[in-house]
PDB file of C-alpha atoms in Angstrom:
ATOM      1  CA  MET A1211      26.822 -16.579   9.432  1.00 47.00           C
ATOM      2  CA  MET A1212      24.787 -13.309   9.891  1.00 54.00           C
ATOM      3  CA  ALA A1213      25.623 -10.560   7.133  1.00 61.00           C
ATOM      4  CA  LYS A1214      26.951  -7.461   8.807  1.00 73.00           C
ATOM      5  CA  GLN A1215      24.167  -4.675   8.905  1.00 78.00           C
ATOM      6  CA  LYS A1216      24.893  -1.711   6.785  1.00 88.00           C
ATOM      7  CA  TYR A1217      22.685   0.776   8.725  1.00 93.00           C
ATOM      8  CA  SER A1218      22.471   1.597  12.256  1.00 95.00           C
ATOM      9  CA  VAL A1219      20.033   3.656  14.081  1.00 97.00           C
ATOM     10  CA  GLU A1220      22.598   6.427  14.444  1.00 96.00           C
ATOM     11  CA  LYS A1221      23.033   6.382  10.577  1.00 97.00           C
ATOM     12  CA  VAL A1222      19.448   6.093   9.922  1.00 97.00           C
ATOM     13  CA  LEU A1223      18.472   8.980  11.957  1.00 98.00           C
ATOM     14  CA  TYR A1224      21.754  10.926  10.554  1.00 97.00           C
ATOM     15  CA  PHE A1225      20.572  10.651   7.337  1.00 97.00           C
ATOM     16  CA  ALA A1226      16.883  11.601   8.044  1.00 98.00           C
ATOM     17  CA  ASN A1227      18.144  14.506  10.035  1.00 97.00           C
ATOM     18  CA  GLN A1228      19.612  15.925   6.394  1.00 97.00           C
ATOM     19  CA  LYS A1229      17.920  18.348   4.404  1.00 95.00           C
ATOM     20  CA  SER A1230      17.603  15.922   1.505  1.00 94.00           C
ATOM     21  CA  ALA A1231      16.109  13.324   3.824  1.00 97.00           C
ATOM     22  CA  LEU A1232      16.634   9.576   3.917  1.00 98.00           C
ATOM     23  CA  HIS A1233      15.520   7.909   0.953  1.00 97.00           C
ATOM     24  CA  VAL A1234      14.283   4.122   1.088  1.00 97.00           C
ATOM     25  CA  ALA A1235      13.623   2.415  -2.034  1.00 96.00           C
ATOM     26  CA  PRO A1236      10.153   0.177  -2.271  1.00 93.00           C
ATOM     27  CA  ASP A1237      11.991  -3.136  -2.316  1.00 95.00           C
ATOM     28  CA  GLU A1238      13.745  -2.952   0.971  1.00 95.00           C
ATOM     29  CA  GLU A1239      10.133  -4.203   2.779  1.00 93.00           C
ATOM     30  CA  LYS A1240      10.387  -7.265   0.226  1.00 94.00           C
ATOM     31  CA  ARG A1241      14.070  -7.986   1.110  1.00 94.00           C
ATOM     32  CA  ASP A1242      13.488  -7.537   4.720  1.00 92.00           C
ATOM     33  CA  THR A1243      16.756  -5.444   5.098  1.00 94.00           C
ATOM     34  CA  ASP A1244      18.187  -4.003   8.300  1.00 95.00           C
ATOM     35  CA  LEU A1245      17.274  -0.538   6.648  1.00 96.00           C
ATOM     36  CA  HIS A1246      13.678  -1.322   6.497  1.00 96.00           C
ATOM     37  CA  ARG A1247      13.535  -2.729  10.099  1.00 96.00           C
ATOM     38  CA  ILE A1248      15.088   0.152  11.472  1.00 97.00           C
ATOM     39  CA  VAL A1249      13.346   2.584   9.678  1.00 97.00           C
ATOM     40  CA  SER A1250       9.986   0.915  10.846  1.00 97.00           C
ATOM     41  CA  ALA A1251      11.184   0.878  14.423  1.00 98.00           C
ATOM     42  CA  LEU A1252      11.972   4.745  14.047  1.00 98.00           C
ATOM     43  CA  ILE A1253       8.516   5.246  12.609  1.00 98.00           C
ATOM     44  CA  GLU A1254       6.862   3.591  15.455  1.00 98.00           C
ATOM     45  CA  LYS A1255       8.543   5.202  17.920  1.00 98.00           C
ATOM     46  CA  GLY A1256       7.671   8.488  16.420  1.00 98.00           C
ATOM     47  CA  ASP A1257      11.473   9.404  15.591  1.00 98.00           C
ATOM     48  CA  ILE A1258      11.185   9.938  11.770  1.00 98.00           C
ATOM     49  CA  HIS A1259       8.294  10.495   9.724  1.00 98.00           C
ATOM     50  CA  LEU A1260       7.458  10.256   5.957  1.00 98.00           C
ATOM     51  CA  CYS A1261       7.831  13.496   4.293  1.00 97.00           C
ATOM     52  CA  GLY A1262       7.556  12.879   0.495  1.00 97.00           C
ATOM     53  CA  THR A1263       7.323  10.007  -1.933  1.00 97.00           C
ATOM     54  CA  ASP A1264       8.175   9.731  -5.658  1.00 95.00           C
ATOM     55  CA  ASP A1265       8.747   6.791  -7.960  1.00 94.00           C
ATOM     56  CA  SER A1266      11.816   5.831  -6.719  1.00 95.00           C
ATOM     57  CA  GLY A1267      10.602   5.608  -2.877  1.00 96.00           C
ATOM     58  CA  ASN A1268       9.964   7.211   0.131  1.00 97.00           C
ATOM     59  CA  TYR A1269      11.882   9.985   1.796  1.00 98.00           C
ATOM     60  CA  TYR A1270      11.865  10.410   5.926  1.00 98.00           C
ATOM     61  CA  GLN A1271      13.058  13.078   8.253  1.00 98.00           C
ATOM     62  CA  THR A1272      13.537  13.256  11.686  1.00 98.00           C
ATOM     63  CA  SER A1273      10.983  14.503  14.189  1.00 97.00           C
ATOM     64  CA  LYS A1274      12.270  16.457  17.338  1.00 97.00           C
ATOM     65  CA  SER A1275      12.455  13.482  19.461  1.00 97.00           C
ATOM     66  CA  GLY A1276      14.508  11.738  16.434  1.00 97.00           C
ATOM     67  CA  GLU A1277      16.887  14.523  16.576  1.00 97.00           C
ATOM     68  CA  ILE A1278      17.194  14.368  20.349  1.00 97.00           C
ATOM     69  CA  HIS A1279      17.673  10.688  20.067  1.00 97.00           C
ATOM     70  CA  LEU A1280      20.635  11.281  17.439  1.00 97.00           C
ATOM     71  CA  LEU A1281      22.232  13.800  19.477  1.00 97.00           C
ATOM     72  CA  LYS A1282      22.212  11.669  22.665  1.00 97.00           C
ATOM     73  CA  LEU A1283      23.795   8.518  20.499  1.00 97.00           C
ATOM     74  CA  GLN A1284      26.544  11.154  18.844  1.00 97.00           C
ATOM     75  CA  ILE A1285      27.512  12.138  22.353  1.00 97.00           C
ATOM     76  CA  SER A1286      27.525   8.730  23.501  1.00 97.00           C
ATOM     77  CA  TRP A1287      29.883   7.985  20.824  1.00 96.00           C
ATOM     78  CA  ARG A1288      32.020  10.773  21.135  1.00 97.00           C
ATOM     79  CA  LYS A1289      32.720  10.607  24.697  1.00 97.00           C
ATOM     80  CA  ALA A1290      33.349   7.042  24.316  1.00 97.00           C
ATOM     81  CA  HIS A1291      36.080   7.758  21.625  1.00 97.00           C
ATOM     82  CA  GLY A1292      37.372  10.749  23.608  1.00 97.00           C
ATOM     83  CA  LYS A1293      36.043  13.418  21.322  1.00 97.00           C
ATOM     84  CA  ASP A1294      34.470  16.806  22.286  1.00 97.00           C
ATOM     85  CA  VAL A1295      30.894  17.030  22.929  1.00 96.00           C
ATOM     86  CA  THR A1296      30.265  20.552  23.460  1.00 96.00           C
ATOM     87  CA  ASN A1297      28.472  21.593  20.572  1.00 96.00           C
ATOM     88  CA  HIS A1298      26.477  18.286  20.555  1.00 96.00           C
ATOM     89  CA  GLU A1299      25.536  19.170  24.242  1.00 96.00           C
ATOM     90  CA  SER A1300      24.388  22.511  23.562  1.00 96.00           C
ATOM     91  CA  SER A1301      22.307  21.681  20.477  1.00 95.00           C
ATOM     92  CA  LEU A1302      20.855  18.845  23.007  1.00 95.00           C
ATOM     93  CA  ALA A1303      19.793  21.551  25.321  1.00 96.00           C
ATOM     94  CA  ALA A1304      18.262  23.769  22.590  1.00 95.00           C
ATOM     95  CA  LEU A1305      16.108  20.972  21.693  1.00 91.00           C
ATOM     96  CA  ALA A1306      15.285  19.952  25.242  1.00 80.00           C
TER      97      ALA A1306
END
């Protein structure tokens, strides 16, 4: 049986969109975690980029395309759960 993913694309983009950025420990790649696979795919797509490193790992932030991707995912989730999307749609329009 496959283990439940701890990270989703939306979650990774959400953390990368914060001022503190998304931290990824160096051993994520060796352990082939869902976090490593999602981060690698988002880097390749251009949705996130490396913004810093230290002895504890790498830090990633969203690019404009990553912010747009995140807002689209959030709008989709909010619509599916009957939540208001006004603020998210206006943020998306401002980025487009």
